[in-house]
CSV table of C-alpha atoms and ligand atoms in Angstrom, one decimal:
chain,number,residue,atom,x,y,z
A,1,GLU,CA,27.8,-81.5,108.5
A,2,ASN,CA,24.1,-82.3,108.1
A,3,GLY,CA,23.5,-80.2,111.2
A,4,ILE,CA,22.1,-83.1,113.2
A,5,THR,CA,23.3,-83.0,116.9
A,6,ARG,CA,22.9,-85.3,119.9
A,7,PRO,CA,20.4,-83.8,122.4
A,8,LYS,CA,22.0,-81.9,125.3
A,9,GLY,CA,21.7,-83.4,128.8
A,10,TYR,CA,19.7,-86.5,127.9
A,11,LYS,CA,19.8,-89.6,125.7
A,12,VAL,CA,17.5,-91.1,123.1
A,13,SER,CA,17.5,-94.8,122.0
A,14,PHE,CA,16.0,-96.0,118.8
A,15,HIS,CA,14.8,-99.6,118.4
A,16,TYR,CA,14.1,-101.2,115.0
A,17,ASN,CA,14.4,-104.4,113.1
A,18,SER,CA,14.4,-104.6,109.3
A,19,ARG,CA,12.8,-108.0,109.2
A,20,VAL,CA,9.6,-106.5,110.5
A,21,GLU,CA,9.4,-104.1,107.6
A,22,ASP,CA,9.2,-106.9,104.9
A,23,MET,CA,6.0,-108.5,106.2
A,24,HIS,CA,2.7,-108.6,104.2
A,25,PHE,CA,-0.7,-108.8,105.9
A,26,GLY,CA,-2.3,-109.4,102.6
A,27,LYS,CA,-3.0,-107.5,99.3
A,28,THR,CA,-6.0,-105.6,100.5
A,29,HIS,CA,-5.1,-105.2,104.1
A,30,PRO,CA,-4.5,-101.6,105.2
A,31,MET,CA,-1.6,-102.4,107.6
A,32,LYS,CA,1.6,-102.0,105.6
A,33,PRO,CA,4.8,-102.7,107.6
A,34,TRP,CA,6.8,-101.2,104.8
A,35,ARG,CA,5.7,-97.8,106.1
A,36,LEU,CA,8.5,-98.5,108.6
A,37,THR,CA,11.0,-98.8,105.8
A,38,LEU,CA,9.9,-95.4,104.5
A,39,THR,CA,10.2,-94.0,108.0
A,40,LYS,CA,13.7,-95.4,108.4
A,41,HIS,CA,14.7,-94.0,105.0
A,42,LEU,CA,13.7,-90.5,106.2
A,43,VAL,CA,15.3,-90.9,109.6
A,44,LEU,CA,18.6,-92.0,108.0
A,45,GLY,CA,18.3,-89.6,105.0
A,46,TYR,CA,18.1,-86.7,107.5
A,47,GLY,CA,21.0,-88.2,109.5
A,48,LEU,CA,19.0,-88.5,112.8
A,49,HIS,CA,20.8,-91.8,113.6
A,50,TYR,CA,23.7,-89.5,114.6
A,51,ALA,CA,21.5,-88.1,117.4
A,52,MET,CA,20.5,-91.4,119.1
A,53,ASP,CA,21.8,-94.8,120.1
A,54,THR,CA,20.3,-97.3,117.7
A,55,TYR,CA,19.6,-100.9,118.5
A,56,GLU,CA,18.6,-103.8,116.3
A,57,ALA,CA,15.8,-105.7,118.1
A,58,VAL,CA,15.9,-109.3,119.0
A,59,ALA,CA,12.7,-111.4,119.3
A,60,ALA,CA,10.8,-111.5,122.6
A,61,GLY,CA,10.7,-114.9,124.4
A,62,LYS,CA,7.4,-116.8,124.9
A,63,ASP,CA,7.9,-116.4,128.7
A,64,GLN,CA,8.0,-112.6,128.3
A,65,VAL,CA,4.8,-112.6,126.3
A,66,ARG,CA,3.0,-114.8,128.9
A,67,ALA,CA,3.4,-112.0,131.4
A,68,PHE,CA,0.1,-110.7,130.0
A,69,HIS,CA,-1.2,-113.2,127.4
A,70,ASP,CA,-2.9,-116.5,127.8
A,71,PRO,CA,-0.4,-119.4,127.6
A,72,ASP,CA,-2.5,-121.3,124.9
A,73,TYR,CA,-2.7,-118.1,122.8
A,74,VAL,CA,1.1,-117.6,123.1
A,75,ASP,CA,1.9,-121.2,122.0
A,76,PHE,CA,-0.5,-120.8,119.1
A,77,LEU,CA,1.1,-117.5,118.0
A,78,ALA,CA,4.6,-119.0,118.3
A,79,GLN,CA,3.7,-121.9,115.9
A,80,VAL,CA,1.2,-120.4,113.5
A,81,SER,CA,1.7,-119.8,109.8
A,82,PRO,CA,-0.6,-120.2,106.7
A,83,GLN,CA,0.9,-123.7,106.4
A,84,THR,CA,0.4,-124.8,110.0
A,85,PHE,CA,-3.0,-123.0,110.7
A,86,ALA,CA,-5.4,-125.8,109.7
A,87,ASP,CA,-3.5,-128.5,111.6
A,88,LEU,CA,-3.1,-126.3,114.7
A,89,CYS,CA,-6.9,-125.6,114.7
A,90,ALA,CA,-7.6,-129.3,114.6
A,91,MET,CA,-5.6,-130.0,117.8
A,92,PRO,CA,-8.0,-130.4,120.8
A,93,ARG,CA,-5.9,-128.0,122.8
A,94,PHE,CA,-6.8,-125.2,120.3
A,95,ALA,CA,-10.0,-126.5,118.7
A,96,LYS,CA,-11.9,-125.5,121.9
A,97,TYR,CA,-11.2,-121.8,121.0
A,98,CYS,CA,-12.7,-122.0,117.5
A,99,PRO,CA,-16.1,-120.2,117.2
A,100,PRO,CA,-19.0,-122.2,115.7
A,101,LYS,CA,-19.3,-121.7,111.9
A,102,HIS,CA,-22.2,-119.8,110.3
A,103,GLU,CA,-23.6,-120.6,106.8
A,104,ASN,CA,-23.0,-117.2,105.1
A,105,ASP,CA,-19.8,-116.1,106.9
A,106,THR,CA,-17.5,-114.4,104.4
A,107,ILE,CA,-14.6,-114.8,106.8
A,108,ASP,CA,-13.7,-118.1,108.3
A,109,LEU,CA,-12.7,-117.3,111.9
A,110,GLY,CA,-10.3,-119.7,113.6
A,111,PRO,CA,-9.3,-119.6,117.3
A,112,PHE,CA,-8.3,-116.3,119.0
A,113,ASN,CA,-10.0,-114.2,116.3
A,114,LEU,CA,-7.3,-115.3,113.8
A,115,SER,CA,-8.2,-116.2,110.2
A,116,THR,CA,-6.6,-117.1,106.8
A,117,SER,CA,-9.5,-115.6,104.9
A,118,ALA,CA,-8.8,-112.5,102.7
A,119,GLY,CA,-10.2,-109.4,104.3
A,120,ALA,CA,-9.8,-110.5,107.9
A,121,ASP,CA,-8.7,-107.9,110.5
A,122,CYS,CA,-6.1,-110.3,112.0
A,123,PRO,CA,-5.0,-112.5,109.1
A,124,VAL,CA,-2.5,-115.4,109.5
A,125,PHE,CA,0.3,-114.5,107.1
A,126,ASP,CA,3.8,-115.8,106.2
A,127,GLY,CA,6.4,-114.9,108.8
A,128,MET,CA,3.7,-113.7,111.2
A,129,SER,CA,5.3,-115.3,114.3
A,130,THR,CA,8.6,-113.7,113.5
A,131,TYR,CA,6.9,-110.3,113.0
A,132,LEU,CA,5.0,-110.5,116.3
A,133,PHE,CA,7.8,-111.5,118.5
A,134,LEU,CA,10.1,-109.0,116.9
A,135,TYR,CA,8.0,-105.9,117.4
A,136,THR,CA,7.4,-107.0,120.9
A,137,GLY,CA,11.1,-107.6,121.4
A,138,ALA,CA,11.8,-104.1,120.2
A,139,THR,CA,9.3,-102.6,122.7
A,140,LEU,CA,10.7,-104.6,125.6
A,141,ALA,CA,14.3,-103.6,124.7
A,142,ALA,CA,13.2,-100.0,124.6
A,143,THR,CA,11.5,-100.4,128.0
A,144,HIS,CA,14.7,-102.1,129.4
A,145,GLN,CA,16.7,-99.1,128.4
A,146,LEU,CA,14.3,-96.8,130.3
A,147,THR,CA,13.9,-98.9,133.5
A,148,THR,CA,17.7,-99.3,133.8
A,149,GLN,CA,18.2,-95.6,133.2
A,150,GLN,CA,20.4,-96.1,130.2
A,151,THR,CA,18.2,-93.7,128.2
A,152,ASP,CA,15.7,-91.0,128.8
A,153,ILE,CA,13.5,-91.4,125.7
A,154,ALA,CA,13.2,-94.7,123.9
A,155,VAL,CA,11.5,-95.0,120.4
A,156,ASN,CA,10.0,-98.1,118.7
A,157,TRP,CA,7.9,-97.2,115.7
A,158,SER,CA,7.0,-100.9,115.0
A,159,GLY,CA,5.2,-101.2,118.4
A,160,GLY,CA,2.1,-99.6,119.9
A,161,LEU,CA,-0.4,-102.4,119.1
A,162,HIS,CA,-3.1,-101.3,121.5
A,163,HIS,CA,-6.1,-103.6,120.7
A,164,ALA,CA,-4.7,-107.0,121.5
A,165,HIS,CA,-6.5,-108.8,124.4
A,166,ARG,CA,-5.1,-111.4,126.9
A,167,GLY,CA,-6.4,-114.3,124.8
A,168,GLU,CA,-7.4,-112.8,121.5
A,169,ALA,CA,-6.1,-110.7,118.6
A,170,SER,CA,-8.1,-107.6,117.5
A,171,GLY,CA,-7.8,-104.8,115.0
A,172,PHE,CA,-4.5,-105.7,113.4
A,173,CYS,CA,-3.0,-106.3,116.9
A,174,TYR,CA,-1.9,-109.7,118.1
A,175,ILE,CA,0.6,-109.2,121.0
A,176,ASN,CA,-0.1,-106.2,123.2
A,177,ASP,CA,3.5,-104.9,123.5
A,178,ILE,CA,2.2,-101.8,125.3
A,179,VAL,CA,0.7,-103.8,128.2
A,180,LEU,CA,3.9,-105.9,128.4
A,181,SER,CA,6.0,-102.8,128.6
A,182,ILE,CA,3.9,-101.2,131.3
A,183,LEU,CA,4.0,-104.4,133.4
A,184,ASP,CA,7.8,-104.2,133.2
A,185,MET,CA,7.8,-100.5,134.1
A,186,LEU,CA,5.6,-101.1,137.2
A,187,ARG,CA,8.6,-103.0,138.7
A,188,TYR,CA,10.6,-99.8,138.7
A,189,PHE,CA,8.2,-96.8,138.5
A,190,PRO,CA,5.4,-96.2,141.0
A,191,ARG,CA,3.0,-94.7,138.5
A,192,VAL,CA,2.8,-95.0,134.7
A,193,LEU,CA,0.7,-92.7,132.4
A,194,TYR,CA,-0.3,-94.2,129.1
A,195,ILE,CA,-1.4,-91.6,126.4
A,196,ASP,CA,-2.8,-92.8,123.1
A,197,ILE,CA,-3.2,-90.4,120.1
A,198,ASP,CA,-4.1,-93.1,117.6
A,199,VAL,CA,-7.5,-92.3,116.0
A,200,HIS,CA,-8.8,-95.6,117.5
A,201,HIS,CA,-9.6,-96.2,121.2
A,202,GLY,CA,-6.8,-97.9,123.1
A,203,ASP,CA,-9.2,-100.6,124.4
A,204,GLY,CA,-6.7,-103.4,125.0
A,205,VAL,CA,-4.4,-101.3,127.3
A,206,GLU,CA,-7.3,-99.8,129.2
A,207,GLU,CA,-8.9,-103.2,129.8
A,208,ALA,CA,-5.6,-104.7,131.0
A,209,PHE,CA,-5.2,-102.1,133.6
A,210,GLN,CA,-8.8,-101.4,134.6
A,211,ARG,CA,-8.2,-102.6,138.2
A,212,GLN,CA,-4.7,-101.0,138.5
A,213,PRO,CA,-4.5,-97.6,140.1
A,214,ARG,CA,-0.8,-97.3,139.4
A,215,VAL,CA,-1.6,-97.0,135.6
A,216,MET,CA,-3.6,-94.2,134.2
A,217,THR,CA,-4.8,-94.8,130.6
A,218,LEU,CA,-5.8,-91.8,128.4
A,219,SER,CA,-7.0,-92.2,124.9
A,220,TYR,CA,-8.1,-89.7,122.3
A,221,HIS,CA,-10.1,-91.2,119.5
A,222,ARG,CA,-12.9,-91.0,116.9
A,223,TYR,CA,-16.1,-92.1,118.6
A,224,GLY,CA,-19.8,-92.2,117.7
A,225,PRO,CA,-22.2,-93.6,115.1
A,226,TYR,CA,-20.4,-93.3,111.9
A,227,ASP,CA,-22.4,-94.3,108.9
A,228,GLU,CA,-26.0,-94.7,107.6
A,229,THR,CA,-26.1,-98.3,108.7
A,230,GLY,CA,-25.3,-97.2,112.2
A,231,HIS,CA,-21.9,-98.9,112.4
A,232,LYS,CA,-19.6,-97.5,115.0
A,233,PHE,CA,-16.1,-96.5,114.3
A,234,PHE,CA,-13.8,-99.3,115.4
A,235,PRO,CA,-13.6,-100.7,118.1
A,236,GLY,CA,-16.8,-98.8,119.3
A,237,THR,CA,-15.7,-98.3,122.9
A,238,GLY,CA,-14.2,-95.4,124.8
A,239,ASP,CA,-17.2,-93.2,125.7
A,240,ILE,CA,-16.5,-90.2,127.9
A,241,THR,CA,-18.4,-91.9,130.8
A,242,ASP,CA,-15.9,-94.8,130.6
A,243,THR,CA,-13.4,-93.9,133.4
A,244,GLY,CA,-12.3,-97.4,134.6
A,245,LEU,CA,-13.9,-100.4,136.3
A,246,LYS,CA,-16.7,-99.2,138.6
A,247,GLY,CA,-16.4,-100.3,142.2
A,248,THR,CA,-12.7,-101.3,141.9
A,249,VAL,CA,-9.5,-99.4,143.0
A,250,GLY,CA,-8.9,-98.9,139.3
A,251,GLU,CA,-12.0,-96.7,138.9
A,252,HIS,CA,-11.1,-93.1,137.8
A,253,PHE,CA,-7.7,-94.2,136.4
A,254,ALA,CA,-9.0,-94.5,132.8
A,255,LEU,CA,-9.7,-91.4,130.8
A,256,ASN,CA,-11.4,-91.3,127.4
A,257,VAL,CA,-11.7,-88.3,125.0
A,258,PRO,CA,-14.3,-89.3,122.3
A,259,ILE,CA,-14.1,-87.0,119.3
A,260,PRO,CA,-16.4,-86.5,116.3
A,261,SER,CA,-14.9,-86.6,112.8
A,262,GLY,CA,-13.0,-83.8,111.2
A,263,ILE,CA,-11.3,-82.2,114.2
A,264,ASP,CA,-8.8,-79.6,113.2
A,265,ASP,CA,-5.3,-78.6,114.6
A,266,ARG,CA,-6.6,-75.8,116.8
A,267,GLN,CA,-9.3,-77.9,118.4
A,268,TYR,CA,-7.1,-80.9,118.9
A,269,LYS,CA,-4.4,-78.8,120.5
A,270,PHE,CA,-7.0,-77.4,122.9
A,271,LEU,CA,-8.3,-80.8,123.9
A,272,PHE,CA,-4.9,-82.5,124.1
A,273,GLU,CA,-3.2,-79.9,126.2
A,274,ALA,CA,-6.1,-79.3,128.5
A,275,VAL,CA,-6.8,-82.9,129.3
A,276,THR,CA,-3.2,-84.3,129.2
A,277,GLY,CA,-2.1,-81.3,131.4
A,278,ARG,CA,-4.7,-82.0,134.0
A,279,ALA,CA,-4.0,-85.8,133.9
A,280,ILE,CA,-0.3,-85.2,134.5
A,281,GLU,CA,-1.0,-82.7,137.3
A,282,ALA,CA,-3.6,-85.0,139.1
A,283,PHE,CA,-1.8,-88.4,138.6
A,284,ASN,CA,1.8,-87.2,138.9
A,285,PRO,CA,3.3,-90.1,136.8
A,286,SER,CA,6.8,-91.4,137.2
A,287,ALA,CA,7.0,-92.4,133.5
A,288,ILE,CA,5.0,-92.0,130.4
A,289,VAL,CA,4.2,-94.3,127.4
A,290,LEU,CA,3.0,-92.4,124.3
A,291,GLN,CA,1.3,-94.3,121.5
A,292,CYS,CA,1.7,-92.1,118.4
A,293,GLY,CA,-0.7,-93.8,116.0
A,294,ALA,CA,-0.5,-91.7,112.8
A,295,ASP,CA,-4.0,-92.6,111.6
A,296,SER,CA,-5.1,-89.5,113.4
A,297,LEU,CA,-3.5,-87.4,110.6
A,298,GLY,CA,-5.7,-85.8,107.9
A,299,GLY,CA,-5.8,-87.9,104.7
A,300,ASP,CA,-5.4,-91.2,106.5
A,301,ARG,CA,-6.9,-94.2,104.7
A,302,LEU,CA,-8.9,-95.3,107.8
A,303,GLY,CA,-8.9,-92.2,110.0
A,304,GLN,CA,-11.4,-89.3,110.0
A,305,PHE,CA,-9.5,-86.4,111.6
A,306,ASN,CA,-8.0,-83.4,109.9
A,307,ILE,CA,-4.8,-82.9,112.0
A,308,ASN,CA,-1.5,-81.9,110.4
A,309,ILE,CA,1.8,-83.5,111.1
A,310,LYS,CA,2.9,-80.3,113.0
A,311,GLN,CA,0.1,-80.7,115.5
A,312,HIS,CA,0.6,-84.4,115.8
A,313,GLY,CA,4.2,-83.6,116.7
A,314,GLU,CA,3.2,-81.0,119.2
A,315,CYS,CA,1.6,-83.7,121.3
A,316,VAL,CA,5.0,-85.4,121.5
A,317,SER,CA,6.7,-82.1,122.4
A,318,PHE,CA,4.1,-81.4,125.1
A,319,VAL,CA,4.7,-84.8,126.7
A,320,LYS,CA,8.4,-84.5,126.4
A,321,ARG,CA,8.5,-81.2,128.3
A,322,THR,CA,7.5,-83.2,131.5
A,323,ARG,CA,11.1,-84.6,131.3
A,324,LEU,CA,9.8,-87.9,132.6
A,325,PRO,CA,11.2,-91.2,131.3
A,326,LEU,CA,9.3,-91.6,128.0
A,327,LEU,CA,8.6,-94.5,125.7
A,328,ILE,CA,7.4,-93.5,122.2
A,329,LEU,CA,5.6,-96.1,120.2
A,330,GLY,CA,3.9,-96.3,116.8
A,331,GLY,CA,0.5,-97.8,116.1
A,332,GLY,CA,-1.9,-97.2,113.3
A,333,GLY,CA,-1.2,-95.1,110.2
A,334,TYR,CA,-2.5,-96.2,106.8
A,335,THR,CA,-1.3,-93.5,104.3
A,336,ALA,CA,2.4,-94.7,104.4
A,337,ARG,CA,4.1,-91.5,103.1
A,338,ASN,CA,2.5,-89.4,105.8
A,339,VAL,CA,3.2,-92.0,108.5
A,340,ALA,CA,6.9,-91.8,107.6
A,341,ARG,CA,6.8,-88.0,107.5
A,342,ALA,CA,5.2,-87.8,111.0
A,343,TRP,CA,7.3,-90.4,112.7
A,344,CYS,CA,10.5,-88.9,111.2
A,345,HIS,CA,9.5,-85.4,112.4
A,346,GLU,CA,8.7,-86.9,115.8
A,347,THR,CA,12.1,-88.6,116.0
A,348,ALA,CA,13.6,-85.2,115.3
A,349,LEU,CA,11.5,-83.6,118.1
A,350,ALA,CA,12.6,-86.4,120.5
A,351,THR,CA,16.3,-85.6,119.8
A,352,ASP,CA,15.8,-81.8,119.8
A,353,ASN,CA,16.6,-81.4,116.1
A,354,VAL,CA,14.9,-79.1,113.6
A,355,LEU,CA,14.8,-80.6,110.1
A,356,PRO,CA,14.8,-78.6,106.9
A,357,ASP,CA,11.4,-79.1,105.3
A,358,ALA,CA,12.7,-80.2,101.9
A,359,ILE,CA,13.0,-84.0,102.1
A,360,PRO,CA,16.6,-85.0,101.0
A,361,LEU,CA,15.3,-86.8,97.9
A,362,ASP,CA,18.9,-87.5,96.7
A,363,ILE,CA,19.5,-89.7,99.7
A,364,VAL,CA,16.3,-91.5,100.4
A,365,PRO,CA,16.1,-94.8,98.5
A,366,ARG,CA,12.5,-94.3,97.4
A,367,PRO,CA,12.2,-90.6,96.5
A,368,GLU,CA,9.1,-91.2,94.4
A,369,ALA,CA,7.1,-91.9,97.6
A,370,PHE,CA,7.7,-88.3,98.7
A,371,GLN,CA,7.8,-86.7,95.2
A,372,ASN,CA,4.3,-86.3,94.1
A,373,ARG,CA,2.9,-83.3,92.4
A,374,ALA,CA,-0.3,-83.5,94.3
A,375,HIS,CA,1.3,-84.0,97.7
A,376,GLY,CA,4.5,-82.0,97.4
A,377,ASN,CA,7.9,-83.0,98.8
A,378,GLY,CA,7.8,-81.2,102.1
A,379,LEU,CA,8.2,-83.0,105.4
A,380,LEU,CA,5.4,-81.3,107.3
A,381,TYR,CA,2.8,-80.2,104.9
A,382,PRO,CA,1.5,-82.8,102.5
A,383,PRO,CA,-1.9,-81.4,101.6
A,384,PHE,CA,-4.8,-83.8,102.5
A,385,GLN,CA,-6.4,-85.6,99.6
A,386,ARG,CA,-9.7,-85.8,101.4
A,387,LEU,CA,-10.8,-83.5,104.2
A,388,HIS,CA,-13.5,-84.6,106.6
A,389,ASN,CA,-16.4,-82.4,107.4
A,390,ASN,CA,-15.6,-80.9,110.8
A,391,GLU,CA,-18.3,-82.1,113.1
A,392,CYS,CA,-16.6,-80.7,116.2
A,393,LYS,CA,-18.2,-77.7,118.0
A,394,ASP,CA,-15.9,-75.7,120.2
A,395,ALA,CA,-18.5,-75.5,122.9
A,396,ASP,CA,-18.9,-79.3,123.0
A,397,LEU,CA,-15.1,-79.7,123.3
A,398,GLU,CA,-15.0,-77.2,126.2
A,399,GLY,CA,-17.8,-79.1,127.8
A,400,MET,CA,-15.9,-82.3,127.4
A,401,VAL,CA,-12.8,-80.9,129.1
A,402,LYS,CA,-14.9,-79.8,132.1
A,403,LYS,CA,-16.7,-83.1,132.4
A,404,ILE,CA,-13.4,-85.1,132.3
A,405,ASP,CA,-11.9,-82.7,134.9
A,406,THR,CA,-14.4,-83.9,137.6
B,1,LIG,N1,-11.8,-99.0,109.7
B,1,LIG,C1,-11.5,-100.0,109.3
B,1,LIG,C2,-11.1,-101.3,109.0
B,1,LIG,N2,-10.7,-101.8,107.8
B,1,LIG,C3,-10.4,-103.1,107.9
B,1,LIG,C4,-9.9,-104.0,106.9
B,1,LIG,C5,-9.9,-103.6,105.6
B,1,LIG,C6,-9.4,-104.5,104.6
B,1,LIG,C7,-8.9,-105.7,105.0
B,1,LIG,F1,-8.4,-106.5,104.1
B,1,LIG,C8,-8.8,-106.1,106.3
B,1,LIG,C9,-9.3,-105.2,107.3
B,1,LIG,N3,-10.6,-103.4,109.2
B,1,LIG,C10,-11.0,-102.3,109.9
B,1,LIG,C11,-11.4,-102.3,111.3
B,1,LIG,C12,-10.1,-102.4,112.2
B,1,LIG,C13,-9.3,-101.2,112.4
B,1,LIG,C14,-8.1,-101.5,113.3
B,1,LIG,C15,-7.3,-100.3,113.6
B,1,LIG,C16,-5.9,-100.6,114.3
B,1,LIG,C17,-5.2,-99.5,115.0
B,1,LIG,O1,-4.9,-98.5,114.0
B,1,LIG,O2,-5.9,-98.9,116.0
B,1,LIG,C18,-3.9,-100.0,115.6
B,1,LIG,C19,-2.9,-100.6,114.8
B,1,LIG,N4,-12.3,-103.4,111.6
B,1,LIG,C20,-13.6,-103.3,111.6
B,1,LIG,O3,-14.1,-102.2,111.4
B,1,LIG,C21,-14.4,-104.5,112.0
B,1,LIG,C22,-15.2,-105.2,111.0
B,1,LIG,C23,-15.8,-104.4,112.0
B,1,LIG,C24,-15.1,-104.8,109.6
B,1,LIG,C25,-14.0,-105.6,108.9
B,1,LIG,N5,-14.2,-107.0,109.0
B,1,LIG,C26,-13.1,-107.7,108.3
B,1,LIG,C27,-14.3,-107.4,110.4
B,1,LIG,C28,-15.4,-106.7,111.1
B,2,LIG,CA1,-6.5,-93.3,120.7
B,3,LIG,ZN1,-5.7,-96.8,114.8
């Protein structure tokens, strides 16, 4: 009676685990796993669970994580907590990974780019091991549903942590669940296309597959010098000239779309559809992984784009129209109420449902999050609290599409 129906002719599976949502990276840290609680409240409030098969995730095993990551790093992640960190660092097996200390460091870095200092990108926090192996488990379960043809679209909003390297954490990412998923997919699908609409460059995934012509990686991201001090927008890679490892069979199987700040809906739609369309045509993928980082939305605490939820969702619809097996993952997203709005809207798009714009405030447990005079209580149009100056020139974007096409 809420009007939610199961999609016709295909299946969607939804993977989650409530224990992931309760984790805290630290008081000042922008990554807030409770944005997943808000997302779940909207998904359930609108009744979208009636349209999908829902699965509570179980933790990934260490052996599964070793399929990509360094064995020492995996053992460290499996044992680390704020209580065990110092003792682990002192063990000879791990001490060799600790960087030398500098006098005026504000952040004490341990091995693998991990730290217990406040303000660190990859802090060691309570329950961290549980958190890491659970979001990875959810992505691997979603992948399994796809590779065994039990579903057509699988969704895990807790995954999509694209910066993690083989033996090192980076940019709030510890285990690269995306790489692990694609490695599994390669056992069943001849070619996998990875698309990344997070505002940051998907460097960890690109690097992992830089010699692999069966995986094409395509990232849209903010790029370029970004402040007076000349600091680059994180992670500082992903130039248009970066198309994979030169001189290997992987060359030309990485695509990067570097974007100046302030890009609007119309310009993003143009870029996304032109480049993604060409990539699909040229690469002819057998399956697609879409990382839907919501930090590319206007008003994000870290992002610098001006895209609305509607356009962010149109990227999902565009990819879905290929009707290829599709894994939908989360990623960044630092203005929690907008992250929840976007990912709920995209869950509806995945299941072919159209939601009424008025959020069912009487059903969501935390209505105050969506009930703000300044932001409104609509699903799709929370006005941005700060717009970025649009530095994108149409002619430059057109030039970029032409350059990428060659
Ligand atoms: N931008 C940004 C930003 N903000 C922080 C941060 C702020 C407060 C804290 F308590 C802790 C960290 N770190 C960064 C970036 C990392 C962005 C990661 C994005 C992740 C994703 O959305 O793509 C996927 C989930 N880090 C930096 O800019 C690096 C530093 C250069 C500055 C911060 N210090 C701590 C390390 C060096
Ligand atoms: Ca990206
Ligand atoms: Zn990001």
